[in-house]
GROMACS .gro file of C-alpha atoms in nm:
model
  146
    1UNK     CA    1  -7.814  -0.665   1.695
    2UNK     CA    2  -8.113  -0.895   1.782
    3UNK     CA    3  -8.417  -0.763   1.970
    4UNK     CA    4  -8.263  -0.445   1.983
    5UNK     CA    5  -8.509  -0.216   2.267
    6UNK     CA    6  -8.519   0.157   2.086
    7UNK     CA    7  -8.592   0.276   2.473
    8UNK     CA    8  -8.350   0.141   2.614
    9UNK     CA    9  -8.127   0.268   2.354
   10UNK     CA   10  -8.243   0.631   2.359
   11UNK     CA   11  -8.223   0.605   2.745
   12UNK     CA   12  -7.838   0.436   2.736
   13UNK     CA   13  -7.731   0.779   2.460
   14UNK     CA   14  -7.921   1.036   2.649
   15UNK     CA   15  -7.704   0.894   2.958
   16UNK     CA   16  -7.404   0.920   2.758
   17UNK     CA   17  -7.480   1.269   2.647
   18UNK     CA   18  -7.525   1.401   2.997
   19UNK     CA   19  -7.198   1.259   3.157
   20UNK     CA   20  -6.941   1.377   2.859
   21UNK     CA   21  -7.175   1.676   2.879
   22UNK     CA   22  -7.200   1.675   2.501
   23UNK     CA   23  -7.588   1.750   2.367
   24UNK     CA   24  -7.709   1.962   2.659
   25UNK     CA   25  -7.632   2.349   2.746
   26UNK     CA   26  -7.553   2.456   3.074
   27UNK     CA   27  -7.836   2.532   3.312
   28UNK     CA   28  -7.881   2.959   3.326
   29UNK     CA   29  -7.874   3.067   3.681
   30UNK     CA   30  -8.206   3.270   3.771
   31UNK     CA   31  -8.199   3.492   4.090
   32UNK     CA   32  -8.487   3.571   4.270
   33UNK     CA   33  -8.509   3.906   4.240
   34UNK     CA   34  -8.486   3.898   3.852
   35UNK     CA   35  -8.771   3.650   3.855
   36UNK     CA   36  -9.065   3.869   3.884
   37UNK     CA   37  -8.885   4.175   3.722
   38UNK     CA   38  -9.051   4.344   3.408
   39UNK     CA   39  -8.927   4.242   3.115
   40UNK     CA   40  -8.645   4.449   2.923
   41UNK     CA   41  -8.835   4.604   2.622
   42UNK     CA   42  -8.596   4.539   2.314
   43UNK     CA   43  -8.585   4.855   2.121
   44UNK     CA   44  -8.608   4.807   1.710
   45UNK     CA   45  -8.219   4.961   1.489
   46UNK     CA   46  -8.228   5.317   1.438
   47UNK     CA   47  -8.271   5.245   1.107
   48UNK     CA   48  -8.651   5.124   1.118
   49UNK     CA   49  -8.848   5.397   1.028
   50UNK     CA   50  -9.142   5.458   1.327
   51UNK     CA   51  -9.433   5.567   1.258
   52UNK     CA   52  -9.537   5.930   1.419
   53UNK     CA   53  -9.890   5.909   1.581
   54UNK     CA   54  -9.987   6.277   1.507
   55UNK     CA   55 -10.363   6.448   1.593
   56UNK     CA   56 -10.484   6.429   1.225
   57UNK     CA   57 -10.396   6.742   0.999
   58UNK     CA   58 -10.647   6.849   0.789
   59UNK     CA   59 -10.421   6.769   0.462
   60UNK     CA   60 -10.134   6.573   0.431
   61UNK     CA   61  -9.843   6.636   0.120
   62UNK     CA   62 -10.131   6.860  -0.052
   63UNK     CA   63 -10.392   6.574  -0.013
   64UNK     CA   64 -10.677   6.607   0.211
   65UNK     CA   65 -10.758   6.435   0.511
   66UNK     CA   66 -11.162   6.336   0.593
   67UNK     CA   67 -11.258   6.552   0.850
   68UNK     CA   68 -11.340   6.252   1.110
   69UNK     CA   69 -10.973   6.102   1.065
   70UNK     CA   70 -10.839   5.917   1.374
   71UNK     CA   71 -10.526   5.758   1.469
   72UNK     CA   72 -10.323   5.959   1.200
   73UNK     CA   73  -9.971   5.771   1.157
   74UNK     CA   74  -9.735   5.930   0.960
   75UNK     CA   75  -9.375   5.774   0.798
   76UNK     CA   76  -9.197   6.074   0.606
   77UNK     CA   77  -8.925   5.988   0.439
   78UNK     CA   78  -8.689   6.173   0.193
   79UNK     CA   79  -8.848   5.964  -0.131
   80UNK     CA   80  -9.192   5.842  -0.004
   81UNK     CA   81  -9.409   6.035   0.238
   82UNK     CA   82  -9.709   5.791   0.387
   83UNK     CA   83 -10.018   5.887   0.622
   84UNK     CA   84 -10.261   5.593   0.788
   85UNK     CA   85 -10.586   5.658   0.951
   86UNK     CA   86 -10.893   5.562   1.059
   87UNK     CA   87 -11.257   5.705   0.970
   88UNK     CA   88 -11.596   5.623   1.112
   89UNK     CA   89 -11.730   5.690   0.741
   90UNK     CA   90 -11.816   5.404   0.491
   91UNK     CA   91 -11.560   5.335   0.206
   92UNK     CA   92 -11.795   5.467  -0.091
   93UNK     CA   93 -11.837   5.806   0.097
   94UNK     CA   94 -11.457   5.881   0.126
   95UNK     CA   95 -11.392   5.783  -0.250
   96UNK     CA   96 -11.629   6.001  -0.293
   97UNK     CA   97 -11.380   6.262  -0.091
   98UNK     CA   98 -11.115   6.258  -0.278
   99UNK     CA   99 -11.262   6.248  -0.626
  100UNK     CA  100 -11.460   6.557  -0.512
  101UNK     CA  101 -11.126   6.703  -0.363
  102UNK     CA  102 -10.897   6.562  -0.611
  103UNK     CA  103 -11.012   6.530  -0.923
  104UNK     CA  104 -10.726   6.425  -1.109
  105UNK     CA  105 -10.704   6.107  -0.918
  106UNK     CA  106 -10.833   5.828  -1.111
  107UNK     CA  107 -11.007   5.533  -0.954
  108UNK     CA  108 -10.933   5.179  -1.056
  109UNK     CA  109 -11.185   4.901  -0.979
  110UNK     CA  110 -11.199   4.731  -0.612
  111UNK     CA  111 -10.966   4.457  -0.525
  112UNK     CA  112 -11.138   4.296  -0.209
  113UNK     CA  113 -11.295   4.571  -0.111
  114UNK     CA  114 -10.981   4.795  -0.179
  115UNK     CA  115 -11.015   5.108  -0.403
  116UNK     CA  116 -10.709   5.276  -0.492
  117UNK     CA  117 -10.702   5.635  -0.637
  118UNK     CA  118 -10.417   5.750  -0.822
  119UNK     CA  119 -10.252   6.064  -0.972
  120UNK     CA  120 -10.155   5.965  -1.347
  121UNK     CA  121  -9.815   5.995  -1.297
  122UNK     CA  122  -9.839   5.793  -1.011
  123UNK     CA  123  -9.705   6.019  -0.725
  124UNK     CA  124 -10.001   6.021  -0.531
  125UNK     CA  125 -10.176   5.675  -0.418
  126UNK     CA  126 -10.497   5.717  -0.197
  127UNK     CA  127 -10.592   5.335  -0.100
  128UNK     CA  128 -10.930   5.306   0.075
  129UNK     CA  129 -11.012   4.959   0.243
  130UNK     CA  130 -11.331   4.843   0.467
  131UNK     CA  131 -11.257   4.809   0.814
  132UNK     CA  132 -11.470   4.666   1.088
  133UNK     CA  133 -11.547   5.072   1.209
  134UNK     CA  134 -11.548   5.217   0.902
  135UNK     CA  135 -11.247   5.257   0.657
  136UNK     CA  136 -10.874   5.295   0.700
  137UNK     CA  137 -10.721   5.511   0.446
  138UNK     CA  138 -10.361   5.476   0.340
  139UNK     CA  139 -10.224   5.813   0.172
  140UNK     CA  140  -9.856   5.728  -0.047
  141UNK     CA  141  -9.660   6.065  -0.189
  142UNK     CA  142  -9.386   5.998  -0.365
  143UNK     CA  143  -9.127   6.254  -0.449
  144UNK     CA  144  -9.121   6.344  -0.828
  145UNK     CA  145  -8.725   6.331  -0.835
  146UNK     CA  146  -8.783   5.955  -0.775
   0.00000   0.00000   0.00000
């Protein structure tokens, strides 16, 4: 093939393609009235664990909760039991919390700006991380049976 013109031989198979209707789908119908209608809301497998946005207790699985928690979340489950929220306070001044109200947990250095405290047999992890606002606090509880 001499002087062959690559557009006019994409053009020539695209051509081809359409009429033995080979490389493109069908075209999908669209009414009107389904045009401006809200879109269905897929919802997640039973399976997927949600979280539970609860007004925040004042301990959680036998840990305490700071006093200006916010936007508790809570994921029980039968082996791990896990509570998220949100303080105002700096991150030194709710370490400070729960070595105060938990003195068995033991603090391990930061890791960007994370401080985890942790039971010595591991069944309760207290994470502690900076946010924009103040902190966010991640509470783990894992069953001893585990």
């Amino acid at each position: 093939m001499k002087n062959v013109d690559i557009k006019t031989l994409t053009l020539c198979f695209a051509l081809n393609c359409a009429v033995s209707n080979v490389c493109f789908a069908d075209t999908i119908s669209v009414e009107a009235s389904s045009v401006n209608a809200p879109a269905k809301v897929q919802s997640l497998p039973t399976s997927v664990s949600k979280p539970n946005t609860v007004s925040c207790p004042a301990q959680f699985q036998q840990v305490k909760i700071a006093s200006d928690a916010r936007q508790c979340q809570s994921f029980d489950e039968s082996m791990t039991a896990v509570m998220v929220y949100h303080s105002p306070a700096e991150p030194g001044a709710l370490v400070n919390l729960y070595q105060t109200a938990h003195p068995a947990l033991k603090a391990h250095s930061p890791v960007n700006g994370r401080t985890l405290l942790s039971s010595s047999d591991k069944a309760i992890r207290v994470i502690v991380s900076p946010d924009k606002t103040g902190s966010q606090v991640d509470i783990l509880v894992t069953s001893k049976s585990k």
